[in-house]
Coordinates of C-alpha atoms in Angstrom, one line a residue:
M189 CA 41.9 -0.5 0.0
G190 CA 41.3 -4.3 0.2
A191 CA 40.0 -6.5 -2.6
G192 CA 36.6 -6.8 -0.9
R193 CA 36.2 -3.1 -0.6
I194 CA 37.1 -2.6 -4.3
T195 CA 34.5 -5.2 -5.3
K196 CA 31.8 -3.5 -3.2
A197 CA 32.8 -0.1 -4.6
R198 CA 32.5 -1.4 -8.1
L199 CA 29.1 -2.9 -7.4
F200 CA 27.9 0.4 -5.9
V201 CA 29.1 2.3 -9.0
T202 CA 27.5 -0.2 -11.4
A203 CA 24.2 -0.1 -9.5
A204 CA 24.3 3.8 -9.5
L205 CA 24.9 3.8 -13.3
L206 CA 22.1 1.3 -14.0
A207 CA 19.5 2.9 -11.7
P208 CA 18.6 5.9 -14.0
I209 CA 18.3 3.6 -17.0
A210 CA 16.2 1.1 -15.1
G211 CA 14.1 3.8 -13.7
A212 CA 13.4 5.2 -17.1
I213 CA 12.4 1.8 -18.4
V214 CA 10.0 1.2 -15.5
L215 CA 8.6 4.7 -15.9
W216 CA 7.9 4.1 -19.6
V217 CA 6.3 0.7 -18.7
A218 CA 4.1 2.4 -16.1
L219 CA 2.9 5.1 -18.5
T220 CA 2.2 2.7 -21.3
G221 CA 0.8 -0.3 -19.4
R222 CA -3.0 0.1 -19.0
D223 CA -4.3 -3.5 -19.0
S224 CA -6.7 -4.6 -16.3
R225 CA -5.1 -6.6 -13.5
D226 CA -8.4 -8.2 -12.3
A227 CA -9.0 -11.9 -12.4
F228 CA -10.9 -13.2 -15.4
A229 CA -13.4 -16.0 -14.7
D230 CA -15.2 -17.3 -17.8
S231 CA -13.8 -17.6 -21.3
R232 CA -15.2 -17.8 -24.8
P233 CA -14.4 -20.8 -27.0
P234 CA -12.5 -20.0 -30.2
P235 CA -14.3 -20.5 -33.5
D236 CA -13.9 -23.8 -35.3
L237 CA -12.6 -25.6 -32.2
A238 CA -12.6 -29.4 -32.2
E239 CA -15.0 -30.8 -29.6
R240 CA -12.1 -32.5 -27.7
F241 CA -10.7 -29.1 -26.8
Y242 CA -14.0 -27.7 -25.5
P243 CA -14.6 -27.4 -21.7
P244 CA -15.9 -30.6 -20.2
E245 CA -19.7 -30.7 -19.7
G246 CA -20.6 -28.9 -16.6
W247 CA -17.3 -27.2 -16.2
A248 CA -17.4 -24.4 -13.6
W249 CA -15.0 -21.5 -12.7
G250 CA -14.1 -20.1 -9.3
L251 CA -11.7 -17.6 -7.7
I252 CA -9.6 -18.1 -4.6
Q253 CA -7.4 -15.8 -2.6
A254 CA -5.0 -17.1 0.0
G255 CA -4.5 -14.5 2.7
D256 CA -3.4 -11.2 1.2
G257 CA -2.1 -12.9 -2.0
P258 CA -3.4 -12.3 -5.5
V259 CA -6.7 -13.7 -6.6
Q260 CA -6.3 -16.9 -8.6
R261 CA -8.7 -18.7 -11.0
Y262 CA -9.5 -22.3 -10.8
G263 CA -11.8 -24.6 -12.8
V264 CA -13.6 -27.8 -12.0
G265 CA -15.5 -30.6 -13.7
G266 CA -16.5 -34.1 -12.8
P267 CA -18.4 -37.2 -13.9
P268 CA -22.2 -37.6 -13.5
S269 CA -21.8 -40.0 -10.5
A270 CA -19.6 -39.6 -7.4
P271 CA -16.0 -39.3 -8.4
R272 CA -13.4 -42.0 -7.6
A273 CA -10.7 -39.4 -6.9
D274 CA -10.0 -35.7 -7.0
V275 CA -7.2 -34.6 -9.4
L276 CA -5.7 -31.1 -8.8
I277 CA -3.7 -29.9 -11.8
L278 CA -1.1 -27.1 -11.6
P279 CA -0.2 -26.0 -15.1
D280 CA 3.2 -25.0 -16.5
Y281 CA 4.2 -21.4 -17.2
G282 CA 2.1 -19.9 -20.0
E283 CA -0.6 -22.5 -19.8
S284 CA -4.2 -22.0 -18.6
A285 CA -7.0 -24.3 -17.6
E286 CA -8.1 -24.2 -21.3
T287 CA -4.8 -25.8 -22.2
W288 CA -5.9 -28.8 -20.1
F289 CA -9.5 -29.3 -21.3
E290 CA -8.7 -32.4 -23.4
T291 CA -6.9 -34.0 -20.6
A292 CA -9.6 -33.0 -18.1
R293 CA -12.1 -34.7 -20.4
D294 CA -10.1 -37.9 -20.4
L295 CA -9.7 -38.0 -16.7
I296 CA -13.3 -37.2 -16.1
A297 CA -14.3 -40.1 -18.4
T298 CA -12.4 -42.5 -16.1
G299 CA -14.4 -41.2 -13.1
D300 CA -12.3 -38.4 -11.6
A301 CA -13.2 -34.9 -10.6
V302 CA -10.6 -32.6 -12.2
W303 CA -9.6 -29.2 -10.7
V304 CA -7.2 -26.8 -12.5
L305 CA -5.6 -24.1 -10.4
E306 CA -3.8 -21.4 -12.4
G307 CA -0.7 -19.7 -11.0
V308 CA -0.4 -16.1 -9.9
G309 CA -0.4 -14.0 -13.1
Q310 CA -1.3 -16.9 -15.3
G311 CA -4.4 -17.7 -17.3
G312 CA -7.4 -16.0 -15.8
S313 CA -5.7 -15.2 -12.5
A314 CA -5.1 -11.6 -11.4
R315 CA -2.0 -9.9 -12.7
L316 CA 0.7 -8.0 -10.7
T317 CA 1.3 -5.4 -13.4
G318 CA -0.7 -3.3 -15.9
R319 CA 1.0 -5.2 -18.7
R320 CA -1.3 -8.2 -18.6
D321 CA 0.8 -10.3 -21.0
L322 CA 3.9 -10.0 -18.7
G323 CA 4.7 -13.0 -16.5
E324 CA 5.5 -10.9 -13.4
L325 CA 6.0 -12.7 -10.0
K326 CA 8.3 -11.9 -7.1
S327 CA 7.8 -15.2 -5.2
F328 CA 6.1 -18.5 -5.6
D329 CA 5.0 -18.6 -2.0
P330 CA 1.5 -17.3 -2.8
D331 CA 1.1 -20.1 -5.4
V332 CA 2.1 -22.7 -2.8
A333 CA -0.2 -21.1 -0.3
S334 CA -3.1 -21.2 -2.8
V335 CA -2.6 -25.0 -3.3
Q336 CA -3.0 -25.5 0.4
A337 CA -6.1 -23.1 0.5
V338 CA -7.9 -24.7 -2.5
I339 CA -7.5 -28.2 -1.0
Q340 CA -8.7 -27.2 2.5
T341 CA -11.5 -24.8 1.6
V342 CA -12.7 -25.8 -1.9
I343 CA -11.9 -29.4 -2.7
R344 CA -12.1 -30.7 0.9
P345 CA -11.2 -34.4 0.0
A346 CA -13.8 -36.8 1.3
P347 CA -12.9 -40.1 3.1
G348 CA -12.2 -42.9 0.6
R349 CA -11.9 -40.4 -2.2
P350 CA -8.1 -39.7 -2.6
L351 CA -6.6 -36.4 -3.8
V352 CA -3.8 -36.5 -6.4
I353 CA -1.9 -33.4 -7.2
L354 CA -0.5 -33.3 -10.8
G355 CA 2.1 -30.6 -11.5
Q356 CA 3.4 -29.9 -15.0
G357 CA 6.7 -28.1 -15.7
V358 CA 6.9 -25.2 -13.2
G359 CA 3.7 -26.5 -11.7
A360 CA 5.6 -29.7 -10.7
L361 CA 7.9 -27.6 -8.6
A362 CA 5.0 -25.8 -7.0
A363 CA 3.3 -29.2 -6.3
A364 CA 6.3 -30.7 -4.7
R365 CA 6.8 -27.5 -2.6
A366 CA 3.2 -27.6 -1.5
V367 CA 3.7 -31.2 -0.2
E368 CA 7.0 -30.3 1.4
T369 CA 5.2 -27.5 3.3
G370 CA 2.2 -29.4 4.6
A371 CA -0.1 -30.6 1.8
T372 CA -1.1 -34.3 2.3
P373 CA -2.4 -35.7 -1.0
A374 CA -2.7 -39.5 -1.5
G375 CA -0.5 -39.2 -4.6
L376 CA 1.8 -36.7 -6.4
V377 CA 2.4 -36.6 -10.1
L378 CA 5.5 -34.7 -11.3
S379 CA 5.2 -34.3 -15.0
A380 CA 8.2 -32.9 -16.9
P381 CA 9.5 -30.9 -13.8
R382 CA 11.3 -27.7 -14.8
C383 CA 14.9 -28.9 -14.0
D384 CA 16.9 -26.5 -16.1
R385 CA 18.3 -23.8 -13.7
A386 CA 16.6 -20.5 -13.9
L387 CA 18.6 -17.3 -14.2
A388 CA 19.9 -15.6 -11.1
G389 CA 18.5 -12.2 -10.3
G390 CA 20.7 -9.4 -11.8
A391 CA 21.2 -5.8 -10.8
L392 CA 17.7 -4.7 -11.9
V393 CA 16.2 -7.3 -9.5
F394 CA 18.6 -6.2 -6.8
L395 CA 17.4 -2.6 -7.3
R396 CA 13.7 -3.8 -7.1
L397 CA 13.3 -3.0 -10.8
G398 CA 12.9 -6.6 -12.0
A399 CA 9.6 -6.0 -13.7
Y400 CA 11.5 -5.5 -16.9
R401 CA 10.5 -8.1 -19.5
A402 CA 13.0 -10.9 -20.1
G403 CA 11.0 -12.5 -22.9
G404 CA 9.0 -11.2 -25.8
A405 CA 5.6 -9.7 -25.7
W406 CA 2.5 -11.7 -26.7
V407 CA 1.7 -11.3 -30.4
R408 CA -1.3 -12.5 -32.4
S409 CA 0.8 -14.1 -35.1
G410 CA 2.5 -16.5 -32.7
P411 CA 4.6 -18.4 -31.8
D412 CA 2.5 -21.2 -30.3
D413 CA 3.6 -24.3 -28.4
F414 CA 4.3 -26.2 -31.6
A415 CA 6.5 -23.5 -32.9
V416 CA 8.6 -23.2 -29.7
R417 CA 8.9 -27.1 -29.6
R418 CA 6.9 -27.8 -26.5
T419 CA 5.1 -30.5 -28.5
H420 CA 5.4 -32.4 -31.8
D421 CA 1.6 -32.1 -32.3
R422 CA 0.6 -29.1 -34.5
W423 CA -3.1 -29.1 -33.5
R424 CA -2.6 -29.5 -29.7
G425 CA 0.3 -27.1 -29.9
A426 CA -2.0 -24.3 -31.2
I427 CA -4.6 -24.7 -28.5
T428 CA -3.3 -22.3 -25.8
H429 CA -2.7 -19.6 -28.4
V430 CA -6.0 -19.8 -30.1
W431 CA -7.8 -19.5 -26.7
Q432 CA -5.7 -16.5 -26.1
I433 CA -6.6 -14.9 -29.5
A434 CA -10.3 -15.4 -28.6
N435 CA -9.8 -14.2 -25.0
P436 CA -7.4 -11.2 -24.6
D437 CA -7.4 -11.5 -20.8
L438 CA -5.7 -14.9 -21.1
R439 CA -2.7 -13.7 -23.1
L440 CA 0.7 -14.2 -21.7
G441 CA 4.1 -13.5 -23.3
G442 CA 7.6 -13.7 -21.8
E443 CA 8.4 -13.7 -18.1
S444 CA 10.0 -10.8 -16.2
L445 CA 13.4 -10.8 -14.5
D446 CA 11.5 -11.0 -11.2
W447 CA 9.8 -14.2 -12.3
Q448 CA 13.1 -15.8 -13.3
A449 CA 14.6 -14.9 -9.9
A450 CA 11.5 -16.3 -8.1
L451 CA 11.8 -19.5 -10.1
L452 CA 15.4 -19.9 -9.1
D453 CA 14.4 -19.4 -5.5
L454 CA 11.7 -22.0 -5.8
Q455 CA 14.1 -24.5 -7.3
Q456 CA 16.7 -23.9 -4.6
K457 CA 14.1 -24.5 -1.9
T458 CA 12.3 -27.4 -3.5
E459 CA 14.9 -29.7 -4.9
P460 CA 17.0 -30.4 -1.8
A461 CA 13.9 -31.2 0.2
A462 CA 12.2 -33.5 -2.4
A463 CA 13.9 -36.6 -1.1
R464 CA 12.1 -36.2 2.2
I465 CA 8.6 -36.3 0.6
Q466 CA 6.9 -39.6 1.7
T467 CA 3.9 -39.3 -0.6
P468 CA 3.7 -41.9 -3.3
T469 CA 4.9 -40.2 -6.4
L470 CA 4.8 -40.7 -10.2
L471 CA 7.7 -39.0 -12.0
L472 CA 7.2 -38.5 -15.8
D473 CA 10.1 -37.2 -17.8
A474 CA 11.8 -37.5 -21.1
D475 CA 14.8 -39.3 -19.5
H476 CA 17.3 -36.6 -20.5
G477 CA 19.4 -37.1 -17.4
P478 CA 19.1 -37.3 -13.6
P479 CA 15.8 -35.9 -12.4
C480 CA 15.9 -32.9 -10.1
L481 CA 12.9 -34.0 -8.0
V482 CA 13.0 -37.6 -6.6
P483 CA 10.7 -38.1 -3.6
A484 CA 11.4 -41.1 -1.4
H485 CA 8.7 -43.3 -2.9
T486 CA 8.9 -42.5 -6.6
E487 CA 7.9 -44.5 -9.7
R488 CA 9.7 -43.1 -12.8
H489 CA 8.2 -43.4 -16.2
A490 CA 10.3 -42.1 -19.1
L491 CA 9.1 -40.8 -22.4
P492 CA 12.2 -40.6 -24.6
G493 CA 12.0 -38.1 -27.4
A494 CA 9.0 -36.3 -26.0
D495 CA 8.8 -32.5 -25.9
P496 CA 8.0 -31.1 -22.4
A497 CA 4.3 -30.3 -22.8
F498 CA 3.3 -33.9 -22.3
E499 CA -0.5 -33.1 -22.1
L500 CA -0.2 -31.6 -25.6
E501 CA 2.1 -34.1 -27.2
S502 CA 1.4 -36.3 -30.1
D503 CA -0.4 -39.6 -29.3
R504 CA 2.9 -41.5 -29.5
W505 CA 3.9 -39.9 -26.2
R506 CA 0.7 -38.5 -24.8
M507 CA -1.2 -41.8 -24.6
P508 CA 1.5 -43.6 -22.6
W509 CA 1.7 -40.5 -20.4
L510 CA -2.0 -40.4 -19.8
S511 CA -2.2 -44.2 -19.2
A512 CA 0.6 -43.9 -16.6
V513 CA -1.3 -41.1 -14.9
E514 CA -4.6 -43.0 -14.9
R515 CA -2.9 -46.2 -13.5
F516 CA -1.2 -44.2 -10.8
I517 CA -4.5 -42.6 -9.7
S518 CA -6.1 -46.0 -9.6
S519 CA -3.2 -47.3 -7.4
V520 CA -3.9 -44.8 -4.6
I521 CA -7.6 -45.5 -4.4
P522 CA -8.3 -47.6 -1.3
E523 CA -9.2 -51.2 -1.9
G524 CA -12.9 -51.7 -1.6
A525 CA -13.8 -48.0 -1.9
Q526 CA -17.3 -47.9 -3.4
R527 CA -18.8 -45.2 -5.5
S528 CA -22.6 -45.0 -5.3
P529 CA -24.5 -43.4 -8.2
G530 CA -25.5 -39.8 -7.7
T531 CA -24.4 -36.3 -8.2
S532 CA -20.8 -35.4 -7.4
D533 CA -20.4 -33.6 -4.1
M534 CA -17.9 -31.1 -5.6

C-alpha cells in the first residue's frame, strides 16, 4: 500500500472515530439550545448610561435580507440638514450598532449620515443556531451580499453625496471583499483589519459538525472589551457588554469552528485581491508589521500602541483615529458640492 493510501486510510479511521463523539455533542447542543433565531430590531438602553453612549437623536432601525440569506439588522441616523456624505459601518466580531453609537454621534455632528450594518449572527441580526450567543457562520458571502444590497436598495447614494464604507476588524475584510466584488463607494476605510490568520477547519468542520463552540459562552460577569484588551479605556470597553446585559438578544460569546473556517476562507479570498482595489482607501492600524490589506491607492495612518477596537480606545488613540476618518471623508466629497438646508433624504 502506498504512502498516499495509508494517509487516506488514517484520515478515514480518524473521521470515523470522531463522528460519534461529534454527533453526540451536536445532539446535546440541539436538545439544550432553545433561544430565538429571529432578528431583533429595537434595543433598550442600559441604566445609568452616559449620554454619549445613547443612540443618536432620530436613530432608526431596519432589517434587510439579501436573496435567501439570513435577515440582518441595520441602524441609521443623520444630521438635521441634508448630509454631506453617507458612511456605512461594518462592525468587528462581537460588536453591535450600539457599540458604535458614540462614533455615530461624532460623525453625524460633522454632517454625515451614518449607517451600521451588523453581520450575520451578530448584534440584532438573525442567528443560524438556537444558541443565540454562539457566533455561527459557514460563509461570509451573505455578509458581502448584504453590503451590496443595503447600498443599492436602502442607502441609494445621491449624486454629489459620496458613500464611504468603514470596516472595523473582521468588518474591514468584509468591506474590502464587497469592493472587490462590485461595490463602488467613493472611499474605503479599513480600520484595524483582522490580519492574524484564522484557524483552518478541522475534522468536525469537514464532517459538517463545525457548530461546536470554539470560544466561551457569554456570561453576565464578563469579560468585556477592556478585560480582553481590545481597548485601554475602561468605560468604552464596558459599553458592548452592558448593552448585552440589558438586551439578552444582543448577547454573543465565542465563535464556532465553522465561523473560524469561514474567516480563513474570507482572508484567503480577500487579501490577494486587495491590491487591485482602485477605490481611495484609508488604512488605520497599530503598525505592528506589514498590513494584510493594501489597495492600490492607500493612505496609511498608524496608531502605535493602540488596542484593536479603535472606536472604543482611550482618547490618546481614538481622537487621532476619528480625525483621520473625518479628514478622509472630507477628501472624497466633490469640490463645490453644496448642501441645502432641509430634512435628510435618508
